[in-house]
Each structure stands twice: as structure tokens, then as C-alpha cells.
JSON list of C-alpha atoms in Angstrom, two decimals:
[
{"chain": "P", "resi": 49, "resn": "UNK", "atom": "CA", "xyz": [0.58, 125.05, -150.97]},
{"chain": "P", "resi": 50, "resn": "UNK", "atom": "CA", "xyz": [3.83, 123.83, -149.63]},
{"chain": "P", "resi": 51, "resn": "UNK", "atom": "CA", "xyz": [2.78, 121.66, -146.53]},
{"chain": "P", "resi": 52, "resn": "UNK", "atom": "CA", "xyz": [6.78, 121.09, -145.27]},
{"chain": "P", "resi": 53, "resn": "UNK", "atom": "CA", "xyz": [9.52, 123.39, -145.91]},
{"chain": "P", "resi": 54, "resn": "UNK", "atom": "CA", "xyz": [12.73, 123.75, -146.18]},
{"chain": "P", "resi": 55, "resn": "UNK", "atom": "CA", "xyz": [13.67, 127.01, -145.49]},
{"chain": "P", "resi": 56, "resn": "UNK", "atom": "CA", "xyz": [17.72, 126.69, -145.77]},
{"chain": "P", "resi": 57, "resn": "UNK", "atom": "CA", "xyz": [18.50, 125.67, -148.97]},
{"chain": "P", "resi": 58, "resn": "UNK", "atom": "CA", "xyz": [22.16, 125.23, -148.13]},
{"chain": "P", "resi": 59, "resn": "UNK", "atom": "CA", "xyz": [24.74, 124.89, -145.18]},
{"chain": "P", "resi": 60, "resn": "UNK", "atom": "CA", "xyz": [28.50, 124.36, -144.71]},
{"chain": "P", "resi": 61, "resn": "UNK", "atom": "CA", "xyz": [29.58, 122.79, -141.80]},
{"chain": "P", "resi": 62, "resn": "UNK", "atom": "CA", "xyz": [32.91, 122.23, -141.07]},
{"chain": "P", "resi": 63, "resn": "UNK", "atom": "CA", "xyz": [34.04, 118.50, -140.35]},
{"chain": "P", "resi": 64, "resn": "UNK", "atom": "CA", "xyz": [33.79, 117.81, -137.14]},
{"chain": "P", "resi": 65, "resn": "UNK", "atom": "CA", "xyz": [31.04, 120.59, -135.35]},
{"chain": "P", "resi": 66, "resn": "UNK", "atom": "CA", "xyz": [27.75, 119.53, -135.49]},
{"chain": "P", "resi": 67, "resn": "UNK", "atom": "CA", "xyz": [25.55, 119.89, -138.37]},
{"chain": "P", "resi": 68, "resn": "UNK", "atom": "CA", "xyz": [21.62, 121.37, -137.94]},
{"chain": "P", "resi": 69, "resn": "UNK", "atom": "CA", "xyz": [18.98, 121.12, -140.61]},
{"chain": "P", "resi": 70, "resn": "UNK", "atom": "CA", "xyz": [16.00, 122.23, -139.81]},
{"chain": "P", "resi": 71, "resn": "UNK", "atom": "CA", "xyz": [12.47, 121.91, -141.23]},
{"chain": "P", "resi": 72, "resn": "UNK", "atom": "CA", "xyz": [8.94, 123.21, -140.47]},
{"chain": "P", "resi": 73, "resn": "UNK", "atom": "CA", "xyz": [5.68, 121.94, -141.46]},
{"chain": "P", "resi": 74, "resn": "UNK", "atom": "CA", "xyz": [1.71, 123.38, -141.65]},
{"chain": "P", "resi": 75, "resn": "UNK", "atom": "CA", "xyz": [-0.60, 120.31, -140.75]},
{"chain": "P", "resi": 76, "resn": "UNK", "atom": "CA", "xyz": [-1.15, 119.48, -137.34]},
{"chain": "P", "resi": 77, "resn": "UNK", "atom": "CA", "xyz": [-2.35, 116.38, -138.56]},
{"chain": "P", "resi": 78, "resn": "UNK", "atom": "CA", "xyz": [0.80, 114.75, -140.05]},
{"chain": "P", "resi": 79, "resn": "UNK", "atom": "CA", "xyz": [1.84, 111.91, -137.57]},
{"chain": "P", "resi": 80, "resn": "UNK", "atom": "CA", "xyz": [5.14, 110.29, -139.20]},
{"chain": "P", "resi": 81, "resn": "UNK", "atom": "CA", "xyz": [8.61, 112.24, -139.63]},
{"chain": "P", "resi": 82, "resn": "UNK", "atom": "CA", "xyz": [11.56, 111.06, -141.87]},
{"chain": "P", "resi": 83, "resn": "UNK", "atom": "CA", "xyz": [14.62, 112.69, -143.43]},
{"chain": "P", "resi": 84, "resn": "UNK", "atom": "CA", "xyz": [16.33, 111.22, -146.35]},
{"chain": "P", "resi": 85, "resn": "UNK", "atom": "CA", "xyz": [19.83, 111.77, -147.85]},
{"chain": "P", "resi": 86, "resn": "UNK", "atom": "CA", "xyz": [20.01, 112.03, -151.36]},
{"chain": "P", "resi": 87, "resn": "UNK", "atom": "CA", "xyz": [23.54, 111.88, -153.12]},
{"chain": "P", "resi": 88, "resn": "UNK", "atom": "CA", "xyz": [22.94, 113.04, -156.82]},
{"chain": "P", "resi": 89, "resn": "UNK", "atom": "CA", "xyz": [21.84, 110.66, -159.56]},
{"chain": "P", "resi": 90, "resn": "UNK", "atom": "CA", "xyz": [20.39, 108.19, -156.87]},
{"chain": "P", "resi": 91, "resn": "UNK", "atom": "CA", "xyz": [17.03, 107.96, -155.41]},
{"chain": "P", "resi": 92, "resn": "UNK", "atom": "CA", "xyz": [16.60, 109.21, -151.79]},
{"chain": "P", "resi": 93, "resn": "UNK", "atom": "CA", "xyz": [17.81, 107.13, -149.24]},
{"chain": "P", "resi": 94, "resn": "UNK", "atom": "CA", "xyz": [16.01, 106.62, -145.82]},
{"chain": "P", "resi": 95, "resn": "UNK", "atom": "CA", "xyz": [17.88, 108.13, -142.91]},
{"chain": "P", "resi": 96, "resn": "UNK", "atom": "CA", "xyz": [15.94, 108.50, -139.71]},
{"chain": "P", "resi": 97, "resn": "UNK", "atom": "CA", "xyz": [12.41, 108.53, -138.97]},
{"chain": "P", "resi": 98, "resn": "UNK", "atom": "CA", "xyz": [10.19, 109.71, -135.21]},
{"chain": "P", "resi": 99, "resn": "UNK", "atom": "CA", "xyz": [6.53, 109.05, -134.79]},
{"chain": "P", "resi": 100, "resn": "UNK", "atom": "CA", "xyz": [4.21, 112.45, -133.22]},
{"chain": "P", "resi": 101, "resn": "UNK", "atom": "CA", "xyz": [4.44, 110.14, -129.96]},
{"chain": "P", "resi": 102, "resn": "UNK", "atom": "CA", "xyz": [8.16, 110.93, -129.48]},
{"chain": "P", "resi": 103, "resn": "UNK", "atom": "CA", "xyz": [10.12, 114.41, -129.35]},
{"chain": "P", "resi": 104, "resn": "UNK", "atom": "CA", "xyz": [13.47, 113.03, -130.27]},
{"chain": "P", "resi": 105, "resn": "UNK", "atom": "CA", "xyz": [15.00, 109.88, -131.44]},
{"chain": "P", "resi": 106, "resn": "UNK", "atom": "CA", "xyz": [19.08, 109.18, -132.04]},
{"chain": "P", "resi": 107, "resn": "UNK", "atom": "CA", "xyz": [20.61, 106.47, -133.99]},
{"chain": "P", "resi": 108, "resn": "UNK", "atom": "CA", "xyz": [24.55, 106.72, -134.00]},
{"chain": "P", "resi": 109, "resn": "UNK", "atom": "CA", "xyz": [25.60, 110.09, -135.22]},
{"chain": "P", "resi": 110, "resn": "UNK", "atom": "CA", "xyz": [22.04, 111.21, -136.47]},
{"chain": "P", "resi": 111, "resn": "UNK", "atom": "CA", "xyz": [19.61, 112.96, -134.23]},
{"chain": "P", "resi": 112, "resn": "UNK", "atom": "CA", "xyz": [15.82, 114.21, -135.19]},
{"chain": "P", "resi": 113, "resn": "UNK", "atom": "CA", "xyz": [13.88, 116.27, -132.84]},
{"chain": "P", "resi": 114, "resn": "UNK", "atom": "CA", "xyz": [10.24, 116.82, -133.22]},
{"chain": "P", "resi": 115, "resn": "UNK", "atom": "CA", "xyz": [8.38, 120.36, -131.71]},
{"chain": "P", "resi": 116, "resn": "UNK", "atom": "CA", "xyz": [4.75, 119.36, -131.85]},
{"chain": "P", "resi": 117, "resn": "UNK", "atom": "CA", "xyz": [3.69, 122.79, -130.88]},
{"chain": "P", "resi": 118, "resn": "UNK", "atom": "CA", "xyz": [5.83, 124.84, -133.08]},
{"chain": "P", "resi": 119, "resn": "UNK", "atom": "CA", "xyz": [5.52, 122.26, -135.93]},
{"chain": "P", "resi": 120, "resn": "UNK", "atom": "CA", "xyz": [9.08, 122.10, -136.27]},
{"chain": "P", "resi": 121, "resn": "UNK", "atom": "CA", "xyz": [11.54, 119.35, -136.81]},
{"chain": "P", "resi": 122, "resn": "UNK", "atom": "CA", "xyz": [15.47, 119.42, -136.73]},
{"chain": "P", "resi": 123, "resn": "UNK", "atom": "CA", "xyz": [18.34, 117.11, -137.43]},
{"chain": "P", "resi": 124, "resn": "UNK", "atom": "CA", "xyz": [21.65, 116.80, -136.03]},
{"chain": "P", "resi": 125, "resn": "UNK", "atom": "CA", "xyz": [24.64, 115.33, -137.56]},
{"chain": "P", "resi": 126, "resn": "UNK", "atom": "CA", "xyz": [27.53, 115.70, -135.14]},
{"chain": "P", "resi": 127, "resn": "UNK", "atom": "CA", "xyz": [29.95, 115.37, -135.54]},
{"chain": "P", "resi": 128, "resn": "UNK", "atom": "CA", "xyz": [30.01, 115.66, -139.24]},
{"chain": "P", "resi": 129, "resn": "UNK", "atom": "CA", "xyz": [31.91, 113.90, -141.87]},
{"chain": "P", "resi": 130, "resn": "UNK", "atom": "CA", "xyz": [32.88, 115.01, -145.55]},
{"chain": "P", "resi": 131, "resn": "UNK", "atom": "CA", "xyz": [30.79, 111.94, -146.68]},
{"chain": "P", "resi": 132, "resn": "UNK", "atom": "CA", "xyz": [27.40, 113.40, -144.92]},
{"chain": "P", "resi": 133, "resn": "UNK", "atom": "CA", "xyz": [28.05, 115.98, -148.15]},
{"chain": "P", "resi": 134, "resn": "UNK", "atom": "CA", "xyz": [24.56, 115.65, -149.32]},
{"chain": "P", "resi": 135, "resn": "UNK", "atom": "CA", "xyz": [20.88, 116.82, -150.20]},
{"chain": "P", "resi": 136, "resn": "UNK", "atom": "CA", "xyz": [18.73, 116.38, -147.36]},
{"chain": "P", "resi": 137, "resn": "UNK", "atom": "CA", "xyz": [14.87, 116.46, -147.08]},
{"chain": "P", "resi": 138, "resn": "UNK", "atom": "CA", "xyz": [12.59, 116.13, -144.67]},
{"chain": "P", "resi": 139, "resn": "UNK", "atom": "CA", "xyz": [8.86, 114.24, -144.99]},
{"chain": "P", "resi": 140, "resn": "UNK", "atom": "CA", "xyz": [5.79, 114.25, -143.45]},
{"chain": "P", "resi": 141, "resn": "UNK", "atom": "CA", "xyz": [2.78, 112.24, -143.42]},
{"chain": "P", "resi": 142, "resn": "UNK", "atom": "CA", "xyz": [-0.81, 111.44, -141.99]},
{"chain": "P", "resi": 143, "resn": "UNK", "atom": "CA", "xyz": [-1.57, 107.94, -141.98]},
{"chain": "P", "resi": 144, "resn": "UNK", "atom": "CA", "xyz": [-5.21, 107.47, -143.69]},
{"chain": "P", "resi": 145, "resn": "UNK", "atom": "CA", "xyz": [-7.01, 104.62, -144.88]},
{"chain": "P", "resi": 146, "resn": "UNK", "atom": "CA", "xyz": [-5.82, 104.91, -148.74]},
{"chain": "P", "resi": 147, "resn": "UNK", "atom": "CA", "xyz": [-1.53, 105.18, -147.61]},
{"chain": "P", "resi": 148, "resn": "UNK", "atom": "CA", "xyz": [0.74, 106.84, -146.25]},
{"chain": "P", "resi": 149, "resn": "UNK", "atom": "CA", "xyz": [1.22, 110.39, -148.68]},
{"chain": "P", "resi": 150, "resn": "UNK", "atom": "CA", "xyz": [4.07, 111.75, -147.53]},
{"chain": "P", "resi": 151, "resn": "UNK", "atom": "CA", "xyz": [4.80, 115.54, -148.27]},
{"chain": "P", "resi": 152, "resn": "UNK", "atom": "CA", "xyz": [8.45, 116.17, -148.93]},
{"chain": "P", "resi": 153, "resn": "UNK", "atom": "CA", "xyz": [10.80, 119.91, -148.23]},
{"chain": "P", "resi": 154, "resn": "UNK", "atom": "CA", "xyz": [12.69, 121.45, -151.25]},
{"chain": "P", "resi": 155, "resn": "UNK", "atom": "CA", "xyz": [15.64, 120.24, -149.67]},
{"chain": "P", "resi": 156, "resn": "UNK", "atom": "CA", "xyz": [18.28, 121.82, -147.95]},
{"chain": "P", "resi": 157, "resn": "UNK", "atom": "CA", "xyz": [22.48, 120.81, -149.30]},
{"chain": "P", "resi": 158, "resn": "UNK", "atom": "CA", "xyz": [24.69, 119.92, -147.11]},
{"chain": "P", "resi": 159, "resn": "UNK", "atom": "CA", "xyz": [28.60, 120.32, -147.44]},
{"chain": "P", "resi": 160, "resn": "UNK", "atom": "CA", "xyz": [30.85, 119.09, -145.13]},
{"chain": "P", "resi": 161, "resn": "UNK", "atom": "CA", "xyz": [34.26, 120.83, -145.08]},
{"chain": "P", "resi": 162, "resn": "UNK", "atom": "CA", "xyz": [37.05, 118.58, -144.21]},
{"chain": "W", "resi": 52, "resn": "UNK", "atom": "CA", "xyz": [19.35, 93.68, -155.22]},
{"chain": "W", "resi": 53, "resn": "UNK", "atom": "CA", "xyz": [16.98, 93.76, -152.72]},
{"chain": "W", "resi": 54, "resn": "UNK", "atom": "CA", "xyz": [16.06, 97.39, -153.44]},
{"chain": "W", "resi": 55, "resn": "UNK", "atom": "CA", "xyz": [13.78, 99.20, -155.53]},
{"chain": "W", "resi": 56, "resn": "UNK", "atom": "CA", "xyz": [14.73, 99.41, -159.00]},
{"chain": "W", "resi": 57, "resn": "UNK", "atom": "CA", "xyz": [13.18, 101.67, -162.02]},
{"chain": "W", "resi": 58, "resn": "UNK", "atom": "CA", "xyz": [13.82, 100.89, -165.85]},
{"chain": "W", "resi": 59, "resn": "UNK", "atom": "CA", "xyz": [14.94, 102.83, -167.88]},
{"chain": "W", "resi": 60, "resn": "UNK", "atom": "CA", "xyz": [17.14, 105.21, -165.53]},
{"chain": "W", "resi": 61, "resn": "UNK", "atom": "CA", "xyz": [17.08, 107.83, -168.53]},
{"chain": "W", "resi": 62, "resn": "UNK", "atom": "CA", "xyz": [14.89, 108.60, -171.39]},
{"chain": "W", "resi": 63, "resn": "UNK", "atom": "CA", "xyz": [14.64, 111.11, -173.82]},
{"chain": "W", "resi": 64, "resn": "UNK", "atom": "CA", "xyz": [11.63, 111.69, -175.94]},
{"chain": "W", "resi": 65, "resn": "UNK", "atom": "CA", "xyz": [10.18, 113.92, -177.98]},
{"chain": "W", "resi": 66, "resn": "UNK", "atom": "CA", "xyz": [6.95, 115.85, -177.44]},
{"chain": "W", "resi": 67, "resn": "UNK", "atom": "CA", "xyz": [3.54, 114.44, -178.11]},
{"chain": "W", "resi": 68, "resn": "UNK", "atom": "CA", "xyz": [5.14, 110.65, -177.67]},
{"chain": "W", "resi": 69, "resn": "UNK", "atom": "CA", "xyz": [4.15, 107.88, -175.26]},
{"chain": "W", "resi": 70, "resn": "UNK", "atom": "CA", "xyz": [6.31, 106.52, -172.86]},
{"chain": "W", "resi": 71, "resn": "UNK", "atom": "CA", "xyz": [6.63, 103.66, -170.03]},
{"chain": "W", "resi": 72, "resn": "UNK", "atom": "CA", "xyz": [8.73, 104.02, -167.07]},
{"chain": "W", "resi": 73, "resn": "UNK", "atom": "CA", "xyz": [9.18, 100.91, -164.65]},
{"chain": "W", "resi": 74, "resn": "UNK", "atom": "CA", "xyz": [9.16, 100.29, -161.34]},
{"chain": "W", "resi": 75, "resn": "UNK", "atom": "CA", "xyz": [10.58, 96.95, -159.66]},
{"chain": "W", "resi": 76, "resn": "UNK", "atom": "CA", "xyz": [9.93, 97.41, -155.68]},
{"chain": "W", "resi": 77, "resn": "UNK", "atom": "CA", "xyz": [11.77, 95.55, -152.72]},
{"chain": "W", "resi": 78, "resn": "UNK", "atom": "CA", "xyz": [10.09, 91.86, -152.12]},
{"chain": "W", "resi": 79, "resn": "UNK", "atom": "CA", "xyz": [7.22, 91.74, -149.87]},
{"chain": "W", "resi": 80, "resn": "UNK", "atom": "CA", "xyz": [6.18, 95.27, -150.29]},
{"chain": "W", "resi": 81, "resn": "UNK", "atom": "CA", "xyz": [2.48, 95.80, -150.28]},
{"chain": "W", "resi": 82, "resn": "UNK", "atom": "CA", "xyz": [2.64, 99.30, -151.05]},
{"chain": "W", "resi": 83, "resn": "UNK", "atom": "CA", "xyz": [4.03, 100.87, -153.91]},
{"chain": "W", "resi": 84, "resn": "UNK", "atom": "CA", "xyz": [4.11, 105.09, -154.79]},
{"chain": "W", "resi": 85, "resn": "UNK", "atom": "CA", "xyz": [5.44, 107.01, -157.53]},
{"chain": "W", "resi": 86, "resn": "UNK", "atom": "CA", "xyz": [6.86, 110.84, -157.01]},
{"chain": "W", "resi": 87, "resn": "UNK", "atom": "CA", "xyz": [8.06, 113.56, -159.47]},
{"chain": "W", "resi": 88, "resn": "UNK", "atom": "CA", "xyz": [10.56, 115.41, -158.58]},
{"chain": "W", "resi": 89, "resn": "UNK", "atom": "CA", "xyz": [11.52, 118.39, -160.76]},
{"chain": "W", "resi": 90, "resn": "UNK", "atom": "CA", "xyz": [14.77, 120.48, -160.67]},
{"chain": "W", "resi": 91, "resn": "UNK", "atom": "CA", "xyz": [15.18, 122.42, -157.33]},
{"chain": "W", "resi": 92, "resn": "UNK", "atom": "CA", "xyz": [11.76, 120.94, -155.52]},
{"chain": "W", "resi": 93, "resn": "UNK", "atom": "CA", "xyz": [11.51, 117.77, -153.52]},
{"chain": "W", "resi": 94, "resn": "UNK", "atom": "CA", "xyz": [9.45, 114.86, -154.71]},
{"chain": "W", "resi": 95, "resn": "UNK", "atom": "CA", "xyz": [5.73, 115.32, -155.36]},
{"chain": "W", "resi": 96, "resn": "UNK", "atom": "CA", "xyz": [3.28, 112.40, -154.75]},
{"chain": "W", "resi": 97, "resn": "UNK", "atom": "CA", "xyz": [1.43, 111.14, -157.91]},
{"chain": "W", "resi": 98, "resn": "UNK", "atom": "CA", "xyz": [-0.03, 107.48, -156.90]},
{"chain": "W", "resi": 99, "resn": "UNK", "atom": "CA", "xyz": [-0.18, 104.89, -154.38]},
{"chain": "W", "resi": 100, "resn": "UNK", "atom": "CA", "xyz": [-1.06, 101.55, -154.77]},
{"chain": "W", "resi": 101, "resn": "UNK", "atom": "CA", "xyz": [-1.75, 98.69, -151.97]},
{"chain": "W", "resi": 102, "resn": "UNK", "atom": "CA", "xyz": [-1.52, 95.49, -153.97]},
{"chain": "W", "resi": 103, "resn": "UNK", "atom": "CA", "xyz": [-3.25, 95.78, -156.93]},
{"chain": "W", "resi": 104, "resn": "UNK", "atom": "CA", "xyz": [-5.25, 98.61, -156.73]},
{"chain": "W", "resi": 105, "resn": "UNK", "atom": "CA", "xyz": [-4.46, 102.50, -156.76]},
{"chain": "W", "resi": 106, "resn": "UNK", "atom": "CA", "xyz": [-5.07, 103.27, -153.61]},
{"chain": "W", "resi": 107, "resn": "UNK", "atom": "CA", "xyz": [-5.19, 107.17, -153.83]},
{"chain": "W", "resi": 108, "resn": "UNK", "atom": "CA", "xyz": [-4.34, 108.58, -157.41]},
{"chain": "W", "resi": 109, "resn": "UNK", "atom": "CA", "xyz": [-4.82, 112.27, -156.25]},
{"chain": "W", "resi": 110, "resn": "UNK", "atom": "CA", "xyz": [-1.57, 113.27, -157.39]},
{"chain": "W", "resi": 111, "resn": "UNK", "atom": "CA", "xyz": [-1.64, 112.51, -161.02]},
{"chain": "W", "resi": 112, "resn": "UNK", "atom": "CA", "xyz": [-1.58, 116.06, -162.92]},
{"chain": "W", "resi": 113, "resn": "UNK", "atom": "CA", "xyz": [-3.86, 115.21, -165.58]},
{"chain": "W", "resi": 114, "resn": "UNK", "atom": "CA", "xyz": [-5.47, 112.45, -167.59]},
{"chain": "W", "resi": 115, "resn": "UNK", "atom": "CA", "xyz": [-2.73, 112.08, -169.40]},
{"chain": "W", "resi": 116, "resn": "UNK", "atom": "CA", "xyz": [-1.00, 110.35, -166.64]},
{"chain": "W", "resi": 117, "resn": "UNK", "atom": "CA", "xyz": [-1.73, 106.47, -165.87]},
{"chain": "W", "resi": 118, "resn": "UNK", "atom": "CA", "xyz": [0.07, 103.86, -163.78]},
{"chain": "W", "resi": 119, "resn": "UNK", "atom": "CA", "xyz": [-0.54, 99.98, -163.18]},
{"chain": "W", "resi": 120, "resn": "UNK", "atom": "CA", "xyz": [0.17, 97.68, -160.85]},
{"chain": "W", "resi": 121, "resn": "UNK", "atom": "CA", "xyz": [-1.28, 93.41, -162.55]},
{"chain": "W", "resi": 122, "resn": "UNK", "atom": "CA", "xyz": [-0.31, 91.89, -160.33]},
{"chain": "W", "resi": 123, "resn": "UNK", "atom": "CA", "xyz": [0.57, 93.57, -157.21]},
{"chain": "W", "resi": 124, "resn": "UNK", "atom": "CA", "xyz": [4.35, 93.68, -157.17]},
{"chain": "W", "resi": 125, "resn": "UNK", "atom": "CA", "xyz": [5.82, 95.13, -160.70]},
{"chain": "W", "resi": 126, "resn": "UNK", "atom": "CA", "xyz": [4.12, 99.03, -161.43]},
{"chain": "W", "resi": 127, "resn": "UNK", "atom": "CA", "xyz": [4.02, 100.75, -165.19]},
{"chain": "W", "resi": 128, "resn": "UNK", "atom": "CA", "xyz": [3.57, 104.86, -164.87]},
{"chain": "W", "resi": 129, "resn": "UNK", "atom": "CA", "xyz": [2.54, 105.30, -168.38]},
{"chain": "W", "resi": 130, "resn": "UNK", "atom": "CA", "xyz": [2.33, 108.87, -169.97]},
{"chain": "W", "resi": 131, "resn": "UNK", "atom": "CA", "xyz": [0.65, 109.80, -173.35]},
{"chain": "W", "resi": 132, "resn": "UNK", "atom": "CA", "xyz": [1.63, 112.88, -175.59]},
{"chain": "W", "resi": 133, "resn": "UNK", "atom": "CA", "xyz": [4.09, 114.22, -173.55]},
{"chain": "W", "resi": 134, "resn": "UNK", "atom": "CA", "xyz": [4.99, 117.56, -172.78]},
{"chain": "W", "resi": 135, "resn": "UNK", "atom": "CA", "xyz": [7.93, 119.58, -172.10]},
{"chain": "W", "resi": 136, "resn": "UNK", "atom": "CA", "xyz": [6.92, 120.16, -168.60]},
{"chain": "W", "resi": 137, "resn": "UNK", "atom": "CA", "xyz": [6.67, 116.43, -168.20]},
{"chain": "W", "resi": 138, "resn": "UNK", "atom": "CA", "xyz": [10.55, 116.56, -167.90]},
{"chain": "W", "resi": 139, "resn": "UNK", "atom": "CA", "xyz": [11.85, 115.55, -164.39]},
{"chain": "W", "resi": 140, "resn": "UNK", "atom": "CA", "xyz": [12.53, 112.39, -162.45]},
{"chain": "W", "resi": 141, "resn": "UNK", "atom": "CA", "xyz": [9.84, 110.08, -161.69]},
{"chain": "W", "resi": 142, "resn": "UNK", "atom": "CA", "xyz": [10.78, 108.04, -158.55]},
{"chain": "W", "resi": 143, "resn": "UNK", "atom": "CA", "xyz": [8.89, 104.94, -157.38]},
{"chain": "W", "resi": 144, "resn": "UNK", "atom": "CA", "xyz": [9.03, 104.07, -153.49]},
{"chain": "W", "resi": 145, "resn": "UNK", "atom": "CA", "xyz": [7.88, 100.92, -152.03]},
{"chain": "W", "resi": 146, "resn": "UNK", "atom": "CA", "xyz": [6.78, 99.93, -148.29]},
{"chain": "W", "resi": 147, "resn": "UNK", "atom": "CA", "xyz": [5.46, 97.18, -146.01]},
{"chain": "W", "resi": 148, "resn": "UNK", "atom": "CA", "xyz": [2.04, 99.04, -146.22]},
{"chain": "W", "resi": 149, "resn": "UNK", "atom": "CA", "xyz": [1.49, 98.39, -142.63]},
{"chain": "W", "resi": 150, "resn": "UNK", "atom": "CA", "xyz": [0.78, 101.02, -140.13]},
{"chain": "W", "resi": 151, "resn": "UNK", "atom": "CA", "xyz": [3.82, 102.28, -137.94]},
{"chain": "W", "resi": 152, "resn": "UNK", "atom": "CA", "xyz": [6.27, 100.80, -140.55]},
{"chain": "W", "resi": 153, "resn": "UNK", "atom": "CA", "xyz": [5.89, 103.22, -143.18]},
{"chain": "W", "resi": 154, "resn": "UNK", "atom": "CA", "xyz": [9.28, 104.37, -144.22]},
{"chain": "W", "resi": 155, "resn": "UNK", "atom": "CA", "xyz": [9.67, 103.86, -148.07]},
{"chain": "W", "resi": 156, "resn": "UNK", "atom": "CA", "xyz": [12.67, 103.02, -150.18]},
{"chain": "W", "resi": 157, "resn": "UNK", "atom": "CA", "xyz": [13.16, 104.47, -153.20]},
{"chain": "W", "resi": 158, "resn": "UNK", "atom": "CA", "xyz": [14.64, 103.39, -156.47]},
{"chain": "W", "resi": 159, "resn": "UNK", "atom": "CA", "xyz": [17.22, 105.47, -158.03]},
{"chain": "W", "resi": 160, "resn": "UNK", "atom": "CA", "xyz": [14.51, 107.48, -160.44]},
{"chain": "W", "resi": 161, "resn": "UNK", "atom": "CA", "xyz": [14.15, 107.53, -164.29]},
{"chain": "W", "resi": 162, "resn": "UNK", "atom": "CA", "xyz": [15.21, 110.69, -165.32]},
{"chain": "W", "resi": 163, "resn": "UNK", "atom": "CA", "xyz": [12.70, 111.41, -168.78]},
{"chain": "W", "resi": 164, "resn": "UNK", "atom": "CA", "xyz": [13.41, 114.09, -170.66]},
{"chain": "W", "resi": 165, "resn": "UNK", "atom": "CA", "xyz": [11.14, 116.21, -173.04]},
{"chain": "W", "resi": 166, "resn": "UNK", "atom": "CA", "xyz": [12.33, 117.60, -176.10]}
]
């Protein structure tokens, strides 16, 4: 059972506007929030993370929301560059004794149209 | 480099053969996880080690599937008689394995191909 999806498995954004991926997840449990960009033929690379504590947190052009009570989690990307032209997935995760398993989204791919 | 790093980034084999797949994680890492990821999906936990041990192995499809970690920094995911559906990239991730400082890195995958 898919705990975090992806529900958009593509967008096109034009360069410049702002750029909204959005993700939704089942377990009220899950505590810790990333997305991570994945250019093809390399391993995902971290991106931007929020803890259940916060509902948003920014770092430069990257923004990640968090709705606790709809179990929902967006990112913004504005304003958008042709280099953001990417796979992005979101990941979830309950922090337990044993690790941290994090559940990742199918994805969603991004294009940026310059 | 200072990141994660997986040996060999592709491998082909054929069915029914062993293979080894390497994992090199970022210094100082604790905490070390392998994922499959298959064409279309987005990675799927298999292990997780802290140090030594395997932490939490519920991932690993079948007995088939194996992984080591001597001596708590290098990690093996070994596979016997491999099948077709084994095909897809097997990531390994690393971390500080300390609470609130959980993001992991990941290497750039061994892609293992099946025939």
C-alpha cells in the first residue's frame, strides 16, 4: 500500500512563474518531510526537508509546506529555472528505535520551459 | 568525494547468478540503507543498518536477498540466483543516525540488470 503519493506525474512550468509539486501521504504518524531532486543516471539528491513541528520552511528559491490535517505537503520553486528540469519526490518517515524508513512518492517530472 | 559512492554503477547478469553490489557511505555516517528503485516507482526500502548491525531488514523481498555491513562503514547487498525481476537500481543512502538529523545522501545507484 502506497503510504506517500505522487499524484502528478508530470508538470511544465514555464521559466520564471512559480513551480508547485504537490504530495499527499496516509500515516499520521510520519514525523520527517524531505523532497529530493533526481537528475537521471544519478542518485537522488537532498533538497529540502520540515519536521511535523513546522508548517512551512524556505531556503532560497525552494519552499515546502506541510498540512498536518489534510496530510498534505507542497513545494514551491519560484521562480523557476530550466536547470530545476528534474524528477522530484517527496519522503516521509516515522522516527523509531530501529531508523529512520523513509517512504518515498512515484515521483512527479518537472520541466522548466525557458 | 565526500559522498556516497556504490560499485559497480552497472551490471549485467544473467539469471540464476550471484552478484555483489557496493556501497561506500559519506565519513562519519552511523547509518547506512539500501533502496530499490524500479522503472517508474520511487525507491523502496530494503535494509538499514546502525553500525554494524541491520537494524530493520523488513524490506528485503525474500531470502534470497542479504546485505553486510564488518565493520560499520563499507555495506555488501549480496543477491543469490537472480531473477529477472531483480532488475532495477539498488541505491544505498547514508546518515548521521541521530535523531532530528536524518536526511540521507544517496550514492548514484548500481543499475543491475537481469537477463
Amino acid at each position: 500500500d502506497q503510504q506517500v503519493k505522487q499524484n502528478s506525474p508530470s508538470l511544465s512550468v514555464q521559466e520564471g512563474r512559480i513551480s508547485i509539486l504537490n504530495c499527499d501521504y496516509t500515516n499520521s504518524m510520519f514525523d520527517y518531510f524531505l523532497w529530493y531532486k533526481k537528475y537521471p543516471a544519478e542518485g537522488p539528491t537532498f533538497l529540502i526537508s520540515i519536521s511535523s513541528i513546522k508548517d512551512k520552511n524556505e531556503d532560497g528559491r525552494f519552499t515546502v509546506f506541510l498540512n498536518k490535517s489534510a496530510k498534505h505537503l507542497s513545494l514551491h520553486i519560484v521562480p523557476s529555472q530550466p536547470g530545476d528540469s528534474a524528477v522530484y519526490f517527496c519522503a516521509a518517515s516515522r522516527f523509531k528505535n530501529t531508523g529512520n524508513q523513509f517512504y518515498f512518492g512515484t515521483g512527479t517530472s518537472l520541466t522548466v520551459i525557458p | 568525494g565526500a559522498g556516497v559512492s556504490q560499485t559497480p554503477s552497472n551490471k549485467v547478469t544473467e539469471k540464476g547468478k550471484y552478484v555483489e553490489l557496493r556501497c561506500d557511505p559519506i565519513s562519519g555516517h552511523t547509518a547506512l540503507y539500501w533502496y530499490r528503485q524500479s522503472l517508474g516507482q520511487g525507491p523502496e526500502f530494503l535494509i538499514y543498518f546502525q553500525g554494524t548491525g541491520a537494524a530493520d531488514d523488513s524490506g528485503l523481498p525474500n531470502d534470497r536477498f542479504f546485505a553486510v555491513r564488518p565493520e560499520g562503514s563499507v555495506s555488501t547487498l549480496k543477491i543469490q540466483r537472480t531473477e529477472r525481476g531483480d532488475s532495477a537500481v539498488y541505491l544505498c543512502a547514508s546518515s548521521l543516525g541521530v535523531r532530528d538529523q536524518e536526511t540521507q545522501y544517496f550514492g548514484p545507484g548500481t543499475r543491475l540488470l537481469v537477463l
